[in-house]
């Protein structure tokens, strides 16, 4: 068994032990695992199902219902594009289309080089400077397609 897999299994077991007896334990468990690993690995689904006496399909249903949960390892940087009203009114749709084409991915996907994962988000509290995006906790406002490319290049170069 690889060291990485052992670490993952240890995280899953620890979170299950801490949270499985809480009322409505499923969501806290999924959050706990994703907070540490960055995603909910496939093997976690089977283990959670067993621990909570639920079917794998039920766990899958919850994981896919909440877009927040990821089932694959995220990229080194996560790009969040705001999809909420104010940003929509200021050209977020065009920005989203540009970002997808520029990175070559759809939402919830990671670029081939593992650098960026693209995610939607619903309001970054930066509505006065719409359209907004966030990369690695840093919020950017009035993001044009050109500015998007520039920021992505800077983040990549700084890594
Ligand atoms: S609507 Fe996009 S930051 Fe508020």
mmCIF file with all atom_site columns, C-alpha atoms and ligand atoms in Angstrom:
data_model
loop_
_atom_site.group_PDB
_atom_site.id
_atom_site.type_symbol
_atom_site.label_atom_id
_atom_site.label_alt_id
_atom_site.label_comp_id
_atom_site.label_asym_id
_atom_site.label_entity_id
_atom_site.label_seq_id
_atom_site.pdbx_PDB_ins_code
_atom_site.Cartn_x
_atom_site.Cartn_y
_atom_site.Cartn_z
_atom_site.occupancy
_atom_site.B_iso_or_equiv
_atom_site.pdbx_formal_charge
_atom_site.auth_seq_id
_atom_site.auth_comp_id
_atom_site.auth_asym_id
_atom_site.auth_atom_id
_atom_site.pdbx_PDB_model_num
ATOM   1   C  CA  . UNK A 1 1   ? 0.000   0.000  0.000   1.00 0.00 ? 1   UNK A CA  1
ATOM   2   C  CA  . UNK A 1 2   ? 1.437   3.397  -0.943  1.00 0.00 ? 2   UNK A CA  1
ATOM   3   C  CA  . UNK A 1 3   ? 2.258   5.935  1.738   1.00 0.00 ? 3   UNK A CA  1
ATOM   4   C  CA  . UNK A 1 4   ? -0.231  8.362  0.200   1.00 0.00 ? 4   UNK A CA  1
ATOM   5   C  CA  . UNK A 1 5   ? -3.015  5.818  0.364   1.00 0.00 ? 5   UNK A CA  1
ATOM   6   C  CA  . UNK A 1 6   ? -2.145  4.996  3.958   1.00 0.00 ? 6   UNK A CA  1
ATOM   7   C  CA  . UNK A 1 7   ? -2.325  8.702  4.809   1.00 0.00 ? 7   UNK A CA  1
ATOM   8   C  CA  . UNK A 1 8   ? -5.679  9.029  3.061   1.00 0.00 ? 8   UNK A CA  1
ATOM   9   C  CA  . UNK A 1 9   ? -7.063  5.999  4.862   1.00 0.00 ? 9   UNK A CA  1
ATOM   10  C  CA  . UNK A 1 10  ? -5.838  7.358  8.197   1.00 0.00 ? 10  UNK A CA  1
ATOM   11  C  CA  . UNK A 1 11  ? -7.616  10.679 7.566   1.00 0.00 ? 11  UNK A CA  1
ATOM   12  C  CA  . UNK A 1 12  ? -10.838 8.920  6.593   1.00 0.00 ? 12  UNK A CA  1
ATOM   13  C  CA  . UNK A 1 13  ? -10.751 6.713  9.692   1.00 0.00 ? 13  UNK A CA  1
ATOM   14  C  CA  . UNK A 1 14  ? -9.960  9.624  11.994  1.00 0.00 ? 14  UNK A CA  1
ATOM   15  C  CA  . UNK A 1 15  ? -12.804 11.782 10.636  1.00 0.00 ? 15  UNK A CA  1
ATOM   16  C  CA  . UNK A 1 16  ? -15.231 8.846  10.820  1.00 0.00 ? 16  UNK A CA  1
ATOM   17  C  CA  . UNK A 1 17  ? -14.259 8.144  14.399  1.00 0.00 ? 17  UNK A CA  1
ATOM   18  C  CA  . UNK A 1 18  ? -14.726 11.791 15.387  1.00 0.00 ? 18  UNK A CA  1
ATOM   19  C  CA  . UNK A 1 19  ? -18.001 12.407 13.583  1.00 0.00 ? 19  UNK A CA  1
ATOM   20  C  CA  . UNK A 1 20  ? -19.903 9.221  12.835  1.00 0.00 ? 20  UNK A CA  1
ATOM   21  C  CA  . UNK A 1 21  ? -22.039 9.393  15.987  1.00 0.00 ? 21  UNK A CA  1
ATOM   22  C  CA  . UNK A 1 22  ? -23.191 12.981 15.421  1.00 0.00 ? 22  UNK A CA  1
ATOM   23  C  CA  . UNK A 1 23  ? -26.793 13.458 14.327  1.00 0.00 ? 23  UNK A CA  1
ATOM   24  C  CA  . UNK A 1 24  ? -26.796 13.985 10.536  1.00 0.00 ? 24  UNK A CA  1
ATOM   25  C  CA  . UNK A 1 25  ? -23.183 12.784 10.439  1.00 0.00 ? 25  UNK A CA  1
ATOM   26  C  CA  . UNK A 1 26  ? -22.835 12.458 6.666   1.00 0.00 ? 26  UNK A CA  1
ATOM   27  C  CA  . UNK A 1 27  ? -22.237 16.116 5.776   1.00 0.00 ? 27  UNK A CA  1
ATOM   28  C  CA  . UNK A 1 28  ? -19.832 16.772 8.668   1.00 0.00 ? 28  UNK A CA  1
ATOM   29  C  CA  . UNK A 1 29  ? -17.870 13.673 7.650   1.00 0.00 ? 29  UNK A CA  1
ATOM   30  C  CA  . UNK A 1 30  ? -17.673 14.731 4.003   1.00 0.00 ? 30  UNK A CA  1
ATOM   31  C  CA  . UNK A 1 31  ? -16.583 18.220 5.029   1.00 0.00 ? 31  UNK A CA  1
ATOM   32  C  CA  . UNK A 1 32  ? -14.018 16.836 7.453   1.00 0.00 ? 32  UNK A CA  1
ATOM   33  C  CA  . UNK A 1 33  ? -12.442 14.632 4.800   1.00 0.00 ? 33  UNK A CA  1
ATOM   34  C  CA  . UNK A 1 34  ? -12.431 17.320 2.115   1.00 0.00 ? 34  UNK A CA  1
ATOM   35  C  CA  . UNK A 1 35  ? -11.010 19.921 4.534   1.00 0.00 ? 35  UNK A CA  1
ATOM   36  C  CA  . UNK A 1 36  ? -7.947  17.746 5.084   1.00 0.00 ? 36  UNK A CA  1
ATOM   37  C  CA  . UNK A 1 37  ? -7.477  15.984 1.733   1.00 0.00 ? 37  UNK A CA  1
ATOM   38  C  CA  . UNK A 1 38  ? -8.907  18.633 -0.591  1.00 0.00 ? 38  UNK A CA  1
ATOM   39  C  CA  . UNK A 1 39  ? -11.415 16.132 -1.980  1.00 0.00 ? 39  UNK A CA  1
ATOM   40  C  CA  . UNK A 1 40  ? -13.474 13.072 -1.096  1.00 0.00 ? 40  UNK A CA  1
ATOM   41  C  CA  . UNK A 1 41  ? -11.639 10.079 -2.541  1.00 0.00 ? 41  UNK A CA  1
ATOM   42  C  CA  . UNK A 1 42  ? -13.519 7.122  -3.981  1.00 0.00 ? 42  UNK A CA  1
ATOM   43  C  CA  . UNK A 1 43  ? -12.452 4.780  -1.193  1.00 0.00 ? 43  UNK A CA  1
ATOM   44  C  CA  . UNK A 1 44  ? -14.004 7.168  1.349   1.00 0.00 ? 44  UNK A CA  1
ATOM   45  C  CA  . UNK A 1 45  ? -17.447 6.634  -0.163  1.00 0.00 ? 45  UNK A CA  1
ATOM   46  C  CA  . UNK A 1 46  ? -17.402 2.902  0.504   1.00 0.00 ? 46  UNK A CA  1
ATOM   47  C  CA  . UNK A 1 47  ? -16.012 3.360  3.986   1.00 0.00 ? 47  UNK A CA  1
ATOM   48  C  CA  . UNK A 1 48  ? -18.575 6.052  4.929   1.00 0.00 ? 48  UNK A CA  1
ATOM   49  C  CA  . UNK A 1 49  ? -21.400 3.903  3.566   1.00 0.00 ? 49  UNK A CA  1
ATOM   50  C  CA  . UNK A 1 50  ? -20.254 1.039  5.756   1.00 0.00 ? 50  UNK A CA  1
ATOM   51  C  CA  . UNK A 1 51  ? -19.807 3.197  8.861   1.00 0.00 ? 51  UNK A CA  1
ATOM   52  C  CA  . UNK A 1 52  ? -23.190 4.926  8.561   1.00 0.00 ? 52  UNK A CA  1
ATOM   53  C  CA  . UNK A 1 53  ? -25.051 1.888  7.264   1.00 0.00 ? 53  UNK A CA  1
ATOM   54  C  CA  . UNK A 1 54  ? -26.041 3.681  4.062   1.00 0.00 ? 54  UNK A CA  1
ATOM   55  C  CA  . UNK A 1 55  ? -25.703 2.590  0.443   1.00 0.00 ? 55  UNK A CA  1
ATOM   56  C  CA  . UNK A 1 56  ? -22.866 3.891  -1.721  1.00 0.00 ? 56  UNK A CA  1
ATOM   57  C  CA  . UNK A 1 57  ? -25.514 5.338  -4.041  1.00 0.00 ? 57  UNK A CA  1
ATOM   58  C  CA  . UNK A 1 58  ? -26.847 7.461  -1.190  1.00 0.00 ? 58  UNK A CA  1
ATOM   59  C  CA  . UNK A 1 59  ? -23.402 8.869  -0.453  1.00 0.00 ? 59  UNK A CA  1
ATOM   60  C  CA  . UNK A 1 60  ? -22.766 9.479  -4.172  1.00 0.00 ? 60  UNK A CA  1
ATOM   61  C  CA  . UNK A 1 61  ? -26.107 11.270 -4.383  1.00 0.00 ? 61  UNK A CA  1
ATOM   62  C  CA  . UNK A 1 62  ? -25.139 13.700 -1.632  1.00 0.00 ? 62  UNK A CA  1
ATOM   63  C  CA  . UNK A 1 63  ? -21.613 14.256 -2.975  1.00 0.00 ? 63  UNK A CA  1
ATOM   64  C  CA  . UNK A 1 64  ? -22.888 15.056 -6.444  1.00 0.00 ? 64  UNK A CA  1
ATOM   65  C  CA  . UNK A 1 65  ? -25.791 17.195 -5.184  1.00 0.00 ? 65  UNK A CA  1
ATOM   66  C  CA  . UNK A 1 66  ? -23.457 19.598 -3.396  1.00 0.00 ? 66  UNK A CA  1
ATOM   67  C  CA  . UNK A 1 67  ? -21.081 20.969 -6.007  1.00 0.00 ? 67  UNK A CA  1
ATOM   68  C  CA  . UNK A 1 68  ? -18.780 21.997 -3.213  1.00 0.00 ? 68  UNK A CA  1
ATOM   69  C  CA  . UNK A 1 69  ? -17.592 18.412 -2.819  1.00 0.00 ? 69  UNK A CA  1
ATOM   70  C  CA  . UNK A 1 70  ? -14.883 17.169 -5.144  1.00 0.00 ? 70  UNK A CA  1
ATOM   71  C  CA  . UNK A 1 71  ? -14.159 13.535 -5.950  1.00 0.00 ? 71  UNK A CA  1
ATOM   72  C  CA  . UNK A 1 72  ? -10.744 14.114 -7.499  1.00 0.00 ? 72  UNK A CA  1
ATOM   73  C  CA  . UNK A 1 73  ? -7.656  15.824 -6.238  1.00 0.00 ? 73  UNK A CA  1
ATOM   74  C  CA  . UNK A 1 74  ? -7.777  19.612 -6.903  1.00 0.00 ? 74  UNK A CA  1
ATOM   75  C  CA  . UNK A 1 75  ? -5.118  21.543 -8.811  1.00 0.00 ? 75  UNK A CA  1
ATOM   76  C  CA  . UNK A 1 76  ? -2.376  23.528 -7.077  1.00 0.00 ? 76  UNK A CA  1
ATOM   77  C  CA  . UNK A 1 77  ? -4.521  26.667 -7.380  1.00 0.00 ? 77  UNK A CA  1
ATOM   78  C  CA  . UNK A 1 78  ? -8.307  26.987 -7.357  1.00 0.00 ? 78  UNK A CA  1
ATOM   79  C  CA  . UNK A 1 79  ? -9.863  29.711 -9.499  1.00 0.00 ? 79  UNK A CA  1
ATOM   80  C  CA  . UNK A 1 80  ? -13.320 30.728 -8.278  1.00 0.00 ? 80  UNK A CA  1
ATOM   81  C  CA  . UNK A 1 81  ? -15.434 32.737 -10.705 1.00 0.00 ? 81  UNK A CA  1
ATOM   82  C  CA  . UNK A 1 82  ? -18.401 34.586 -9.237  1.00 0.00 ? 82  UNK A CA  1
ATOM   83  C  CA  . UNK A 1 83  ? -21.737 33.538 -10.761 1.00 0.00 ? 83  UNK A CA  1
ATOM   84  C  CA  . UNK A 1 84  ? -24.022 35.704 -8.610  1.00 0.00 ? 84  UNK A CA  1
ATOM   85  C  CA  . UNK A 1 85  ? -26.291 38.511 -9.743  1.00 0.00 ? 85  UNK A CA  1
ATOM   86  C  CA  . UNK A 1 86  ? -24.114 41.599 -9.625  1.00 0.00 ? 86  UNK A CA  1
ATOM   87  C  CA  . UNK A 1 87  ? -21.272 39.892 -11.450 1.00 0.00 ? 87  UNK A CA  1
ATOM   88  C  CA  . UNK A 1 88  ? -23.716 38.438 -13.984 1.00 0.00 ? 88  UNK A CA  1
ATOM   89  C  CA  . UNK A 1 89  ? -24.918 41.952 -14.733 1.00 0.00 ? 89  UNK A CA  1
ATOM   90  C  CA  . UNK A 1 90  ? -21.331 43.063 -15.319 1.00 0.00 ? 90  UNK A CA  1
ATOM   91  C  CA  . UNK A 1 91  ? -20.263 40.435 -17.823 1.00 0.00 ? 91  UNK A CA  1
ATOM   92  C  CA  . UNK A 1 92  ? -19.508 37.349 -15.734 1.00 0.00 ? 92  UNK A CA  1
ATOM   93  C  CA  . UNK A 1 93  ? -20.903 35.058 -18.431 1.00 0.00 ? 93  UNK A CA  1
ATOM   94  C  CA  . UNK A 1 94  ? -18.375 36.272 -20.965 1.00 0.00 ? 94  UNK A CA  1
ATOM   95  C  CA  . UNK A 1 95  ? -15.640 35.997 -18.360 1.00 0.00 ? 95  UNK A CA  1
ATOM   96  C  CA  . UNK A 1 96  ? -16.646 32.422 -17.550 1.00 0.00 ? 96  UNK A CA  1
ATOM   97  C  CA  . UNK A 1 97  ? -16.645 31.478 -21.238 1.00 0.00 ? 97  UNK A CA  1
ATOM   98  C  CA  . UNK A 1 98  ? -13.227 33.063 -21.661 1.00 0.00 ? 98  UNK A CA  1
ATOM   99  C  CA  . UNK A 1 99  ? -11.796 31.384 -18.561 1.00 0.00 ? 99  UNK A CA  1
ATOM   100 C  CA  . UNK A 1 100 ? -13.047 27.947 -19.652 1.00 0.00 ? 100 UNK A CA  1
ATOM   101 C  CA  . UNK A 1 101 ? -11.569 28.372 -23.115 1.00 0.00 ? 101 UNK A CA  1
ATOM   102 C  CA  . UNK A 1 102 ? -8.321  29.811 -21.812 1.00 0.00 ? 102 UNK A CA  1
ATOM   103 C  CA  . UNK A 1 103 ? -7.743  27.071 -19.231 1.00 0.00 ? 103 UNK A CA  1
ATOM   104 C  CA  . UNK A 1 104 ? -9.264  24.339 -21.438 1.00 0.00 ? 104 UNK A CA  1
ATOM   105 C  CA  . UNK A 1 105 ? -11.507 23.052 -18.645 1.00 0.00 ? 105 UNK A CA  1
ATOM   106 C  CA  . UNK A 1 106 ? -15.120 23.222 -17.497 1.00 0.00 ? 106 UNK A CA  1
ATOM   107 C  CA  . UNK A 1 107 ? -16.233 23.968 -13.949 1.00 0.00 ? 107 UNK A CA  1
ATOM   108 C  CA  . UNK A 1 108 ? -15.085 21.340 -11.402 1.00 0.00 ? 108 UNK A CA  1
ATOM   109 C  CA  . UNK A 1 109 ? -12.223 20.300 -13.691 1.00 0.00 ? 109 UNK A CA  1
ATOM   110 C  CA  . UNK A 1 110 ? -8.457  20.665 -13.389 1.00 0.00 ? 110 UNK A CA  1
ATOM   111 C  CA  . UNK A 1 111 ? -6.034  21.711 -16.110 1.00 0.00 ? 111 UNK A CA  1
ATOM   112 C  CA  . UNK A 1 112 ? -3.857  18.942 -17.564 1.00 0.00 ? 112 UNK A CA  1
ATOM   113 C  CA  . UNK A 1 113 ? -0.740  20.306 -15.892 1.00 0.00 ? 113 UNK A CA  1
ATOM   114 C  CA  . UNK A 1 114 ? -2.475  20.146 -12.497 1.00 0.00 ? 114 UNK A CA  1
ATOM   115 C  CA  . UNK A 1 115 ? -2.044  23.901 -11.981 1.00 0.00 ? 115 UNK A CA  1
ATOM   116 C  CA  . UNK A 1 116 ? -5.641  25.178 -11.870 1.00 0.00 ? 116 UNK A CA  1
ATOM   117 C  CA  . UNK A 1 117 ? -9.047  23.907 -10.858 1.00 0.00 ? 117 UNK A CA  1
ATOM   118 C  CA  . UNK A 1 118 ? -11.984 26.020 -11.995 1.00 0.00 ? 118 UNK A CA  1
ATOM   119 C  CA  . UNK A 1 119 ? -14.963 26.428 -9.669  1.00 0.00 ? 119 UNK A CA  1
ATOM   120 C  CA  . UNK A 1 120 ? -18.075 28.627 -9.589  1.00 0.00 ? 120 UNK A CA  1
ATOM   121 C  CA  . UNK A 1 121 ? -18.843 30.619 -6.462  1.00 0.00 ? 121 UNK A CA  1
ATOM   122 C  CA  . UNK A 1 122 ? -21.883 32.661 -5.487  1.00 0.00 ? 122 UNK A CA  1
ATOM   123 C  CA  . UNK A 1 123 ? -20.795 36.134 -4.352  1.00 0.00 ? 123 UNK A CA  1
ATOM   124 C  CA  . UNK A 1 124 ? -17.373 36.982 -3.042  1.00 0.00 ? 124 UNK A CA  1
ATOM   125 C  CA  . UNK A 1 125 ? -18.593 40.105 -1.251  1.00 0.00 ? 125 UNK A CA  1
ATOM   126 C  CA  . UNK A 1 126 ? -16.887 42.184 -3.891  1.00 0.00 ? 126 UNK A CA  1
ATOM   127 C  CA  . UNK A 1 127 ? -20.005 43.193 -5.833  1.00 0.00 ? 127 UNK A CA  1
ATOM   128 C  CA  . UNK A 1 128 ? -18.953 46.844 -6.178  1.00 0.00 ? 128 UNK A CA  1
ATOM   129 C  CA  . UNK A 1 129 ? -16.061 45.632 -8.316  1.00 0.00 ? 129 UNK A CA  1
ATOM   130 C  CA  . UNK A 1 130 ? -17.893 43.079 -10.434 1.00 0.00 ? 130 UNK A CA  1
ATOM   131 C  CA  . UNK A 1 131 ? -17.116 40.813 -12.122 1.00 0.00 ? 131 UNK A CA  1
ATOM   132 C  CA  . UNK A 1 132 ? -15.029 39.185 -9.413  1.00 0.00 ? 132 UNK A CA  1
ATOM   133 C  CA  . UNK A 1 133 ? -12.878 36.103 -9.025  1.00 0.00 ? 133 UNK A CA  1
ATOM   134 C  CA  . UNK A 1 134 ? -10.707 34.576 -6.332  1.00 0.00 ? 134 UNK A CA  1
ATOM   135 C  CA  . UNK A 1 135 ? -7.524  32.574 -6.626  1.00 0.00 ? 135 UNK A CA  1
ATOM   136 C  CA  . UNK A 1 136 ? -5.947  31.067 -3.503  1.00 0.00 ? 136 UNK A CA  1
ATOM   137 C  CA  . UNK A 1 137 ? -7.873  33.367 -1.109  1.00 0.00 ? 137 UNK A CA  1
ATOM   138 C  CA  . UNK A 1 138 ? -6.954  36.496 -3.094  1.00 0.00 ? 138 UNK A CA  1
ATOM   139 C  CA  . UNK A 1 139 ? -9.987  38.333 -4.505  1.00 0.00 ? 139 UNK A CA  1
ATOM   140 C  CA  . UNK A 1 140 ? -9.751  40.253 -7.791  1.00 0.00 ? 140 UNK A CA  1
ATOM   141 C  CA  . UNK A 1 141 ? -12.315 42.786 -9.070  1.00 0.00 ? 141 UNK A CA  1
ATOM   142 C  CA  . UNK A 1 142 ? -13.334 44.221 -12.432 1.00 0.00 ? 142 UNK A CA  1
ATOM   143 C  CA  . UNK A 1 143 ? -11.864 41.174 -14.102 1.00 0.00 ? 143 UNK A CA  1
ATOM   144 C  CA  . UNK A 1 144 ? -11.734 41.483 -17.856 1.00 0.00 ? 144 UNK A CA  1
ATOM   145 C  CA  . UNK A 1 145 ? -10.649 38.549 -20.031 1.00 0.00 ? 145 UNK A CA  1
ATOM   146 C  CA  . UNK A 1 146 ? -7.239  40.219 -20.413 1.00 0.00 ? 146 UNK A CA  1
ATOM   147 C  CA  . UNK A 1 147 ? -6.920  40.713 -16.666 1.00 0.00 ? 147 UNK A CA  1
ATOM   148 C  CA  . UNK A 1 148 ? -7.910  37.087 -16.117 1.00 0.00 ? 148 UNK A CA  1
ATOM   149 C  CA  . UNK A 1 149 ? -5.084  35.874 -18.349 1.00 0.00 ? 149 UNK A CA  1
ATOM   150 C  CA  . UNK A 1 150 ? -2.618  38.224 -16.708 1.00 0.00 ? 150 UNK A CA  1
ATOM   151 C  CA  . UNK A 1 151 ? -3.501  37.101 -13.166 1.00 0.00 ? 151 UNK A CA  1
ATOM   152 C  CA  . UNK A 1 152 ? -3.412  33.417 -14.103 1.00 0.00 ? 152 UNK A CA  1
ATOM   153 C  CA  . UNK A 1 153 ? 0.014   33.898 -15.681 1.00 0.00 ? 153 UNK A CA  1
ATOM   154 C  CA  . UNK A 1 154 ? 1.312   35.723 -12.592 1.00 0.00 ? 154 UNK A CA  1
ATOM   155 C  CA  . UNK A 1 155 ? -0.009  33.050 -10.224 1.00 0.00 ? 155 UNK A CA  1
ATOM   156 C  CA  . UNK A 1 156 ? 1.592   30.337 -12.349 1.00 0.00 ? 156 UNK A CA  1
ATOM   157 C  CA  . UNK A 1 157 ? 4.923   32.132 -12.532 1.00 0.00 ? 157 UNK A CA  1
ATOM   158 C  CA  . UNK A 1 158 ? 4.947   32.812 -8.791  1.00 0.00 ? 158 UNK A CA  1
ATOM   159 C  CA  . UNK A 1 159 ? 4.487   29.116 -7.974  1.00 0.00 ? 159 UNK A CA  1
HETATM 160 S  S1  . LIG B 2 .   ? -22.128 39.107 -7.011  1.00 0.00 ? 1   LIG B S1  1
HETATM 161 FE FE1 . LIG B 2 .   ? -20.086 38.684 -7.516  1.00 0.00 ? 1   LIG B FE1 1
HETATM 162 S  S2  . LIG B 2 .   ? -18.992 39.457 -5.836  1.00 0.00 ? 1   LIG B S2  1
HETATM 163 FE FE2 . LIG B 2 .   ? -21.045 39.719 -5.260  1.00 0.00 ? 1   LIG B FE2 1
#
